[in-house]
Short mmCIF file of C-alpha atoms in Angstrom, two decimals:
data_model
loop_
_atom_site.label_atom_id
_atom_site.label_comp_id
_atom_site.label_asym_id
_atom_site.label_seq_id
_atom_site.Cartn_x
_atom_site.Cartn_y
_atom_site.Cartn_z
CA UNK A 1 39.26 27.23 35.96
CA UNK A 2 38.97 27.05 32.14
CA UNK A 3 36.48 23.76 30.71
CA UNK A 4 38.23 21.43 28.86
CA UNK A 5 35.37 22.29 25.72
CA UNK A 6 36.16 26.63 26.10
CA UNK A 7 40.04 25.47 26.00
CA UNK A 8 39.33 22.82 22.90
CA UNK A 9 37.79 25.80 21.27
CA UNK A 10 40.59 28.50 22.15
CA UNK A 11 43.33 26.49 20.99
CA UNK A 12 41.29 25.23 17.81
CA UNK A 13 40.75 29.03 16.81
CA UNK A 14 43.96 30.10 17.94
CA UNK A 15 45.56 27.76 14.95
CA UNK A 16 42.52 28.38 12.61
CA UNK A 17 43.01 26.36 8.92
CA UNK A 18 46.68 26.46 7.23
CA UNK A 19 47.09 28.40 3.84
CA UNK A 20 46.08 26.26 1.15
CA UNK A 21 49.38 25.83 -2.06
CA UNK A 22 49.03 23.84 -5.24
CA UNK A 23 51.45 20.88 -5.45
CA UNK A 24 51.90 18.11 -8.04
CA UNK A 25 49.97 14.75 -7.15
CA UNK A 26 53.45 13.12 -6.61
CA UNK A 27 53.53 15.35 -3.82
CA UNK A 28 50.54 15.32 -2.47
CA UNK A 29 50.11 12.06 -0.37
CA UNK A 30 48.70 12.09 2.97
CA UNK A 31 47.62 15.60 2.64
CA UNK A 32 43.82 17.47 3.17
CA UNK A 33 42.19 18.47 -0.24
CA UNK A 34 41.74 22.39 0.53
CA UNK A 35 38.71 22.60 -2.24
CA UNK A 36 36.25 20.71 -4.59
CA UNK A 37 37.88 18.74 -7.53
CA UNK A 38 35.28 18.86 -10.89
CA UNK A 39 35.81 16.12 -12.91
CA UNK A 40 37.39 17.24 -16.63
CA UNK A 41 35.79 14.60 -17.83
CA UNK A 42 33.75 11.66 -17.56
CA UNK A 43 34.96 8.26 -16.23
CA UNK A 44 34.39 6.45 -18.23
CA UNK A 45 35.41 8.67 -20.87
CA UNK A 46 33.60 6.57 -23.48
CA UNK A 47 31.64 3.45 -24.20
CA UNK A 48 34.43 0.51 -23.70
CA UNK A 49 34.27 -3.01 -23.53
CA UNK A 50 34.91 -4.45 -20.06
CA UNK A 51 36.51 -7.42 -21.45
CA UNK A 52 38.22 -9.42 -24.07
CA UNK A 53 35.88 -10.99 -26.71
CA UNK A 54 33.57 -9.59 -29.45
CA UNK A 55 31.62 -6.62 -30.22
CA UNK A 56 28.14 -7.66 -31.24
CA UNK A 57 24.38 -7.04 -31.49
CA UNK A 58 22.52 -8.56 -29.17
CA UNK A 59 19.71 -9.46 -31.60
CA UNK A 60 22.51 -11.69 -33.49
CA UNK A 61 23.81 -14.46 -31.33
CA UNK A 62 20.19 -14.82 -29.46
CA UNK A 63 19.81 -18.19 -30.42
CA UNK A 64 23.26 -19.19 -29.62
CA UNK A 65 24.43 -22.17 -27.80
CA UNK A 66 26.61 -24.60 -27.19
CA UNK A 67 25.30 -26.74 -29.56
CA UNK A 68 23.75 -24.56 -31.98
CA UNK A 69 26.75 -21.66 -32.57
CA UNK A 70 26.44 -18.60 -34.14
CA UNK A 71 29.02 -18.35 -36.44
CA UNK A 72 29.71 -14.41 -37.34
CA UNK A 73 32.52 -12.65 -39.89
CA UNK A 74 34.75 -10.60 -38.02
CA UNK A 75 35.25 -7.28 -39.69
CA UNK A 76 37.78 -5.23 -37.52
CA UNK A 77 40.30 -5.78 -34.68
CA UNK A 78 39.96 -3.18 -32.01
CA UNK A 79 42.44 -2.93 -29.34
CA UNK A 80 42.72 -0.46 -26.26
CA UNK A 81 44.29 2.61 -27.32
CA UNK A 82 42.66 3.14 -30.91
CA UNK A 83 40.83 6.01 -31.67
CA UNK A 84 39.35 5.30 -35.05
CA UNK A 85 36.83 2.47 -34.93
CA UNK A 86 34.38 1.90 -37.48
CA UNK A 87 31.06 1.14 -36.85
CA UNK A 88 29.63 -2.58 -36.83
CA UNK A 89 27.09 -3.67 -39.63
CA UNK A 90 24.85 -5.93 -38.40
CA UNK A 91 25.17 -9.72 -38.93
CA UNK A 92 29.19 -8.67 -37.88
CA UNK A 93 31.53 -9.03 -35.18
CA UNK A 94 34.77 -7.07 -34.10
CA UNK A 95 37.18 -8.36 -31.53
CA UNK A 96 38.09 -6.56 -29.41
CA UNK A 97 40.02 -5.72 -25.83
CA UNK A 98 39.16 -4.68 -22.59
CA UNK A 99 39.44 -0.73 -22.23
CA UNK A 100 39.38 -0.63 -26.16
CA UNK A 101 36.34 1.67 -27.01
CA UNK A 102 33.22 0.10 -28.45
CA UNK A 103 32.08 0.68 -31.82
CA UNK A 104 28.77 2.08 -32.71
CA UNK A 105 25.92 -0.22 -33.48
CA UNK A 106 27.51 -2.86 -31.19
CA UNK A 107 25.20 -3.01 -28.15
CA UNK A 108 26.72 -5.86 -26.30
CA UNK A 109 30.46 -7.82 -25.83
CA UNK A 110 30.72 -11.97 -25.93
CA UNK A 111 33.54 -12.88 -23.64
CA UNK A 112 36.19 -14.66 -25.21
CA UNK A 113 35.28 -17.57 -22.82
CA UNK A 114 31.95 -18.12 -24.87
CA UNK A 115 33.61 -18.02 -28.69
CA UNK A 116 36.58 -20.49 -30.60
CA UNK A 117 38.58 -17.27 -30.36
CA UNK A 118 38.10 -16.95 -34.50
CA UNK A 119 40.13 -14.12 -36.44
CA UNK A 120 38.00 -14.41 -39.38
CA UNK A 121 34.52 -16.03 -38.52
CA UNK A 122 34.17 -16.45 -34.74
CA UNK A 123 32.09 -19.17 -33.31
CA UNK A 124 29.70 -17.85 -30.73
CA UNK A 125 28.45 -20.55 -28.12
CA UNK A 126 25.89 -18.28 -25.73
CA UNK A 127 23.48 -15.27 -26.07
CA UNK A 128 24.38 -11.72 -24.82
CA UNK A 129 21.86 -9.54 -23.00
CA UNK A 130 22.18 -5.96 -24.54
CA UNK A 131 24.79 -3.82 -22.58
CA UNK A 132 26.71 -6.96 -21.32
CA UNK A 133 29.88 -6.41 -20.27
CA UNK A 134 30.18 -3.34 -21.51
CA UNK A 135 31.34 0.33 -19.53
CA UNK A 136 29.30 3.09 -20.45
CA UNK A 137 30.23 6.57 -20.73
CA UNK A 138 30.38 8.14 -17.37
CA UNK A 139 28.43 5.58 -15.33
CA UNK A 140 31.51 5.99 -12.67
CA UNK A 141 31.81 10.01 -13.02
CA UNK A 142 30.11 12.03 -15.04
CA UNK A 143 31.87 15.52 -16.48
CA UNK A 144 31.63 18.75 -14.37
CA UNK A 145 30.74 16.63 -11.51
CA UNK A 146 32.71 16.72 -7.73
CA UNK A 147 34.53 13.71 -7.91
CA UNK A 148 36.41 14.34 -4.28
CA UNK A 149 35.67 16.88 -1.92
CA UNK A 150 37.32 19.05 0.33
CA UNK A 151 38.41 17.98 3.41
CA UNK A 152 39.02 14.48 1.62
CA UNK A 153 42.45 12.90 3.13
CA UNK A 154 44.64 12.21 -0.15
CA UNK A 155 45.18 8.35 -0.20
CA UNK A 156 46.54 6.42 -3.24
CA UNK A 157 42.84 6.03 -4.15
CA UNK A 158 41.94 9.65 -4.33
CA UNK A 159 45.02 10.29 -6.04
CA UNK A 160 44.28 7.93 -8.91
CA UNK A 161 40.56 9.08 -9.62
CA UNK A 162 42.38 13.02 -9.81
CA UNK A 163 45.03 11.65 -12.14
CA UNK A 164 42.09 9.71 -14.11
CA UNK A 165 39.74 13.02 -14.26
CA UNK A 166 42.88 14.24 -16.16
CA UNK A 167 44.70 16.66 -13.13
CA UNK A 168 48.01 17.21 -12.18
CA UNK A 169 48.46 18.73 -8.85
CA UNK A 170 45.99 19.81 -6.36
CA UNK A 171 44.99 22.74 -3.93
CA UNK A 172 45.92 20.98 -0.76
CA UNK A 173 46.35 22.42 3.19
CA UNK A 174 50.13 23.31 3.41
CA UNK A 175 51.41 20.44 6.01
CA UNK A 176 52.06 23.17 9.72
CA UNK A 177 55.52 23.59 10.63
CA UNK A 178 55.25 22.61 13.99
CA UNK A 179 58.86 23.57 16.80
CA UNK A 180 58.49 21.52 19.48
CA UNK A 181 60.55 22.49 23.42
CA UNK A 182 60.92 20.65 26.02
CA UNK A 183 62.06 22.58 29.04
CA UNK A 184 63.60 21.47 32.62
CA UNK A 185 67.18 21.67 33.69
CA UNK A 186 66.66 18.20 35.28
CA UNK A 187 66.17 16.75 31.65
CA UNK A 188 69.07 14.52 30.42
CA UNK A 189 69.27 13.61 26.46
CA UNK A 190 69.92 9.81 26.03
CA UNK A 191 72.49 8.04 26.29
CA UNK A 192 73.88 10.28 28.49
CA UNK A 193 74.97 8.87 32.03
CA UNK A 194 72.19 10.06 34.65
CA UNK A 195 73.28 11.87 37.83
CA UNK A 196 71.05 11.44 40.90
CA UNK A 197 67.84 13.91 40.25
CA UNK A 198 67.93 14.02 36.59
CA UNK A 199 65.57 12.21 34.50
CA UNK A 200 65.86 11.38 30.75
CA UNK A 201 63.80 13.79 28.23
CA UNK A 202 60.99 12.06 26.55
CA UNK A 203 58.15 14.61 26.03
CA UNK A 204 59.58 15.80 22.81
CA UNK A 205 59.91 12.46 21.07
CA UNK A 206 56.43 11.70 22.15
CA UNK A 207 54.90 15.06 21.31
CA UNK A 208 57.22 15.38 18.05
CA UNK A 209 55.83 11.26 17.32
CA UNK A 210 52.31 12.96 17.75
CA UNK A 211 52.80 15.51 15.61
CA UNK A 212 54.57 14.16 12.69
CA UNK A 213 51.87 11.14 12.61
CA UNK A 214 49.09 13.68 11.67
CA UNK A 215 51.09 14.88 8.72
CA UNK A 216 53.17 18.49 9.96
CA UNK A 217 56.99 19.09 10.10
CA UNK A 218 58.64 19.28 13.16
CA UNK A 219 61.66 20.36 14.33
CA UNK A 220 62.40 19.64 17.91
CA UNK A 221 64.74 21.43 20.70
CA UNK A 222 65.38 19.18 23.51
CA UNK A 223 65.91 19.84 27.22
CA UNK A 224 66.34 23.51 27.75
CA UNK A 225 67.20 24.48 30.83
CA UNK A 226 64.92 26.24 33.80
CA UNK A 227 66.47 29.64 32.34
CA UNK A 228 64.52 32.68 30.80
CA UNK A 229 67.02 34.63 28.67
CA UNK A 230 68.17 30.99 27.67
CA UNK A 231 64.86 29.90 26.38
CA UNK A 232 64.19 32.94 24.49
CA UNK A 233 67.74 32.79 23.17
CA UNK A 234 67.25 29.17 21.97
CA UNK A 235 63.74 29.57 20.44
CA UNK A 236 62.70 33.13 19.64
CA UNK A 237 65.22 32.79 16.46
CA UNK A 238 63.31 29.80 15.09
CA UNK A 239 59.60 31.06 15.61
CA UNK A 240 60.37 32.76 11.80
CA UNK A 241 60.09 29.05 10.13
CA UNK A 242 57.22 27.82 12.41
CA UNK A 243 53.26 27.84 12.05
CA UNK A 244 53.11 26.61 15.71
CA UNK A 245 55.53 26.63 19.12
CA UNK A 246 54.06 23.66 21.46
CA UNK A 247 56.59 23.47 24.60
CA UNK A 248 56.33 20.92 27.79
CA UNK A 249 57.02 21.78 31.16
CA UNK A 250 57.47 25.29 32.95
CA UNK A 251 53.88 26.18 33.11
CA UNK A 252 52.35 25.14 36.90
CA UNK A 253 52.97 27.38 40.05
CA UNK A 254 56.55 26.52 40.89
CA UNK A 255 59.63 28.82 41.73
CA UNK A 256 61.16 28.16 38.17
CA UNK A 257 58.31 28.00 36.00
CA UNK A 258 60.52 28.83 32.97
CA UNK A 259 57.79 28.97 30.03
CA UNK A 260 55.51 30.66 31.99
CA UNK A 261 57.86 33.24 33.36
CA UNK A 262 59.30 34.05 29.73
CA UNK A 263 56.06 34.34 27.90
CA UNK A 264 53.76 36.34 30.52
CA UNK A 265 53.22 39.47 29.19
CA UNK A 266 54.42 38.24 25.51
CA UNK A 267 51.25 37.43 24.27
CA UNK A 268 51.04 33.92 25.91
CA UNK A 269 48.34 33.62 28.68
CA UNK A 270 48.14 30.93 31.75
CA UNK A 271 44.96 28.96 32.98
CA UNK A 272 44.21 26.21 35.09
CA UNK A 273 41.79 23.88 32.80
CA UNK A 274 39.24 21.65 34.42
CA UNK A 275 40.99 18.16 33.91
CA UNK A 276 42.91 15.65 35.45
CA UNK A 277 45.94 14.99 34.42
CA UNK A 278 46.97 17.89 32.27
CA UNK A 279 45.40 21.35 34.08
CA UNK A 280 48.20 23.91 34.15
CA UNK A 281 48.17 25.22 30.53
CA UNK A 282 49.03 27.86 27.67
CA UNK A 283 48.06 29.12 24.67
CA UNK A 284 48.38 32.65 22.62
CA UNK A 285 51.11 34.53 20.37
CA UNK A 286 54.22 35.07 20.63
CA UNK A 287 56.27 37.31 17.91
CA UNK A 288 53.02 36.77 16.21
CA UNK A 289 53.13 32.67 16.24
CA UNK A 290 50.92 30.47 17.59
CA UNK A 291 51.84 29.11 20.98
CA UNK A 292 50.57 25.90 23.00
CA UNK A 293 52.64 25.24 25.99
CA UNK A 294 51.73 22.17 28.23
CA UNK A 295 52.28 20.69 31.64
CA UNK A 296 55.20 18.68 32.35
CA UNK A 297 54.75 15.38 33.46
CA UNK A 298 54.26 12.98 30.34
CA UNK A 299 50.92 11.27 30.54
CA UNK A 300 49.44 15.32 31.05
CA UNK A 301 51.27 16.22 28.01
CA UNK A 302 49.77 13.04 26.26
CA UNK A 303 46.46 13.37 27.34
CA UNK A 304 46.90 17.24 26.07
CA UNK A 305 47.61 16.23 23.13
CA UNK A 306 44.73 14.32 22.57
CA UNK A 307 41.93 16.52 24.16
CA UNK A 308 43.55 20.07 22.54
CA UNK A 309 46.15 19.38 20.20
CA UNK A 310 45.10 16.67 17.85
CA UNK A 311 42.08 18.12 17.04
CA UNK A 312 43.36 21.87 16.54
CA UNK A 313 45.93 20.55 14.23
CA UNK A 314 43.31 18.33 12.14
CA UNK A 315 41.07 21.47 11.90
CA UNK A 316 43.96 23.52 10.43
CA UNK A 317 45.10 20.84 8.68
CA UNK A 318 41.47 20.57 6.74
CA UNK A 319 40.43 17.84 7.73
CA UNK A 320 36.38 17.55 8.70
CA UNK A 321 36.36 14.30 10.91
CA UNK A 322 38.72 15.07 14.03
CA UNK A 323 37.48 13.35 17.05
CA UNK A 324 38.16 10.01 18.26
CA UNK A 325 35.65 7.56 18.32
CA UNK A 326 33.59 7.06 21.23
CA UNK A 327 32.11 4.72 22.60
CA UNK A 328 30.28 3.48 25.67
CA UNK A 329 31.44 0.69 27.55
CA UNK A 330 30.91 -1.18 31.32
CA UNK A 331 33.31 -0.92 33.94
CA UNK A 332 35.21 -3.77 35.07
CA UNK A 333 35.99 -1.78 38.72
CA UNK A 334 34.91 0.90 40.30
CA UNK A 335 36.97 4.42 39.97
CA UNK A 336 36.98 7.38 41.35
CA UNK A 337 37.18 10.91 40.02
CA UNK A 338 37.68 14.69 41.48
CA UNK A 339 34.52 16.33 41.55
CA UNK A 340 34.64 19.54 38.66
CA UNK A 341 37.66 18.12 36.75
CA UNK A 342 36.71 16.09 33.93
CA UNK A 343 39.24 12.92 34.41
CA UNK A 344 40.76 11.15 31.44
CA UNK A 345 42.09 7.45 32.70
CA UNK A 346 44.48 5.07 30.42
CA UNK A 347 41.84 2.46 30.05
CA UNK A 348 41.58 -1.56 27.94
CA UNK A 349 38.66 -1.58 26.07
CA UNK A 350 37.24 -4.72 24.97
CA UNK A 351 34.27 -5.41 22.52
CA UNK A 352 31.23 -7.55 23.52
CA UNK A 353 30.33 -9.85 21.00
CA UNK A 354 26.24 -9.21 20.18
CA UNK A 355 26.12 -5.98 22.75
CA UNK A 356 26.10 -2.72 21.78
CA UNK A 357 28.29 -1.70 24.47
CA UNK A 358 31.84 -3.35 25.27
CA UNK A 359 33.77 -3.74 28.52
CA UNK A 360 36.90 -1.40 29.84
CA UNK A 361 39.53 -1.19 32.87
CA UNK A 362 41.78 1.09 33.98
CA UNK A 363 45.24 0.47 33.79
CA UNK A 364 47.43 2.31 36.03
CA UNK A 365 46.64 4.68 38.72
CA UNK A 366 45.51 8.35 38.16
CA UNK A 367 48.85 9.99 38.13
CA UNK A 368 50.48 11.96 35.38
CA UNK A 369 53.89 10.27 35.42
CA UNK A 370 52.34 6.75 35.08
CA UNK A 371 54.26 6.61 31.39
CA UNK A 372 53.88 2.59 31.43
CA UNK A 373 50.19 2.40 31.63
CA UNK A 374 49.82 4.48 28.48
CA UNK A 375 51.47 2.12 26.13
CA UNK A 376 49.68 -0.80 27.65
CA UNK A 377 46.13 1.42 27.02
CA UNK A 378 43.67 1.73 23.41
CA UNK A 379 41.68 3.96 25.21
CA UNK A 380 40.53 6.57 27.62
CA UNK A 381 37.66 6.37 30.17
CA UNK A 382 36.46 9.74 30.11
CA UNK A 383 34.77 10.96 33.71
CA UNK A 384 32.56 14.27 33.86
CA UNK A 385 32.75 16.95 36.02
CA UNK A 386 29.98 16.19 37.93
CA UNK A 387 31.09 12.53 38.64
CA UNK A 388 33.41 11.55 41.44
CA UNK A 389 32.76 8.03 41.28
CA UNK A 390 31.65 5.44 38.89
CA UNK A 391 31.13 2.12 39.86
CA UNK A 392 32.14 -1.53 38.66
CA UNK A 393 28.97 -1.85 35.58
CA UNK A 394 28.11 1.36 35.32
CA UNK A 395 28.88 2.86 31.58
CA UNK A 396 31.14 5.34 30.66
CA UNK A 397 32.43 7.21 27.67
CA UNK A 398 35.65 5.96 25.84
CA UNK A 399 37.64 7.68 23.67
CA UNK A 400 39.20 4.88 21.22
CA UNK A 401 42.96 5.46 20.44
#
C-alpha cells in the first residue's frame, strides 16, 4: 500500500500549477494572482486632506478657542478633483474637501466641525496639531512597491487597491477545466423511477459541488455504465477541453471494475492507499490529461476529495495556503481504528471556552456509504497508522471543514 502523504504528493505533482493568462479586473474575481503586482504609483498619490474644513498653518490658529476664535481670510476654494492649487500665504486659509489635494505651505486641516463654515473669513474655534487630518503621500503604498503578492486570492479588496495603483487586468492562474464521470450501470439519474438494485447517482453532484466551489469549470457526465468501449466512447472525445478527468467508481478488485479495466495500460496506474474509507485509487495520463479516478462509495469519494483533491487543485490553482485547519481536540467516546490505515471519521467539533483544545464525536459509523453523517459533520477526526484505538479524552487531530 501507497501512504496517504506519497499519494497527496503524486496527485499534487501530477496536476502541477495551471498556465497563468492576463484578464481584465472585471474578470478576475475569485481567482489566484499568478505574480507580484508593483504599485504604479503611490497611494496616496499626493498630500490630501482627509476631510472637509480648512487648509491652514498650524502656527496660526494655536491660540484658538471657543471663546477666543481665530478669524482667518480665505483665499481659495479647493475641491477634490483640481489639479492647480496655489500655495497658502501664511496668516490664510483655503477650504477645502476631503480627497482634494493640499496646498503647499498648509501643514495642517481644521475640520469643518471646529469653524462658522465662513466663505470669506472663517472663524476658527480650536488649535490644529501639524499634519492633522491630513493623508500624506504614500503613507498607504509607496511607488515601485508590491502592493499584493502572488498567490493572493482576488477578493473585492485586492481588486480595488490594483484598480487604485492604476491597473487594468492581471496575470492570474487560468481557473482548471475539470470533466467529472461517474461510472456504475446500477446508477439511476433523478427523477427517474428506481428499479430494485439501482441506486440514484450522487457522486458527481458532490464531486462537481467540490470542484466548482474552489473556483474550476466543470462539466459533468453522469452514470456511465459498467462498459469499457462505452466509457472510452463517452469520455475520450472530451479529454481535448479538459485540464483534469476525476471519475468515481470502477477502481477496487471487482469483476466489472470499468475505470480500472479501460485505463490499465493507458497511462493510468492502480494502488491501494493506506486509508480508511477511500483506499482503492488512480491517478496518471491519459491521451496526455491528467487523471484522478476514485473509489465508489460516496463518503470515500468525499473524504478523497479532501485528503488528495482539494489540495492538488489549490496548488495548481496558485494558491499558497491549502490545508485545512487543524486542530486538536478530546474525545467524547472511545473509537477504534485499523492498525496501518490512517482513518478519517465524520466528526462534531466543539470549542472549549478558555482551553486550548476543544471537544469532538463521531457521528456515524466507519463505513463509506454513511452519506447522512457527512452533512451532519464540520470535521474529521484524523487516526494514524499506528493507532487502532483512541479512547474517550484522549486528543486527536481534526481537520476543520
Amino acid at each position: 500500500m501507497i501512504s496517504v502523504d506519497a499519494y497527496r504528493e503524486q496527485v499534487a505533482e501530477l496536476l502541477g500549477t495551471a498556465p497563468a493568462t492576463t484578464v481584465p479586473l472585471a474578470d478576475a474575481a475569485g481567482l489566484i494572482l499568478a505574480e507580484d503586482v508593483r504599485a504604479g504609483v503611490s497611494l496616496p498619490p499626493f498630500d490630501n486632506s482627509a476631510m472637509d474644513g480648512y487648509a491652514i498653518r498650524a502656527a496660526d490658529v494655536a491660540g484658538a478657542g471657543r471663546d477666543t476664535p481665530v478669524a482667518l481670510p480665505v483665499a481659495d476654494d479647493i475641491p477634490a478633483g483640481r489639479i492647480d492649487v496655489a500655495p497658502l500665504a501664511a496668516g490664510t486659509a483655503h477650504r477645502i474637501m476631503t480627497g482634494a489635494p493640499l496646498p503647499p505651505g498648509a501643514d495642517a486641516v481644521v475640520m469643518v466641525e471646529d469653524t462658522d463654515r465662513g466663505t470669506e473669513t472663517v472663524r476658527i474655534f480650536a488649535p490644529a496639531a501639524a499634519n492633522a487630518h491630513i493623508r500624506r503621500l504614500g503613507e498607504d503604498v509607496a511607488e515601485g512597491t508590491v502592493a499584493l503578492r502572488a498567490g493572493t486570492v482576488l477578493g473585492h479588496s485586492q481588486l480595488g487597491l490594483a484598480a487604485a495603483v492604476g491597473l487594468a487586468e492581471l496575470r492570474v492562474h487560468r481557473p482548471l477545466r475539470v470533466l467529472v464521470a461517474s461510472t456504475g450501470s446500477e446508477l439511476v439519474d433523478a427523477p427517474e423511477p428506481l428499479r430494485h438494485g439501482q441506486i440514484y447517482e450522487s457522486n458527481s453532484v458532490m464531486l462537481a459541488a467540490a470542484i466548482r466551489g474552489l473556483g474550476c469549470a466543470v462539466e459533468v457526465i453522469r452514470s456511465v455504465v459498467d462498459d469499457v468501449d462505452e466509457f472510452r466512447a463517452v469520455i475520450e472525445p472530451k479529454l481535448a477541453d479538459a485540464d483534469l478527468l476525476v471519475t468515481s467508481g470502477g477502481v477496487s478488485a471487482g469483476a466489472y471494475e470499468v475505470v480500472k479495466d479501460a485505463l490499465t495500460g493507458q497511462g493510468v496506474e492502480f494502488a491501494k492507499i493506506a486509508m480508511q474509507p477511500g483506499g482503492p485509487q488512480g491517478s496518471g495520463r491519459w491521451n496526455g490529461v491528467p487523471v484522478v479516478t476514485l473509489p465508489g462509495n460516496p463518503v470515500s469519494v468525499l473524504v478523497s476529495f479532501e485528503a488528495f483533491l482539494r489540495p492538488a487543485l489549490l496548488t495548481a490553482l496558485g494558491h499558497t495556503d491549502v490545508d485545512r485547519r487543524r486542530v486538536r481536540a478530546r474525545l467524547t467516546e472511545s473509537m477504534t481504528s485499523p492498525r496501518g490505515r490512517r482513518q478519517y471519521r465524520r466528526g462534531v467539533y466543539t470549542p472549549v471556552l478558555g482551553e486550548v483544545t476543544g471537544i469532538v464525536g463521531p457521528r456515524g459509523g466507519p463505513g463509506s456509504h454513511l452519506l447522512a453523517a457527512f452533512t451532519q459533520a464540520n470535521c474529521l477526526i484524523v487516526l494514524p497508522e499506528d493507532v487502532d484505538a483512541a479512547t474517550e479524552g484522549e486528543e486527536v487531530d481534526v481537520l476543520l471543514l
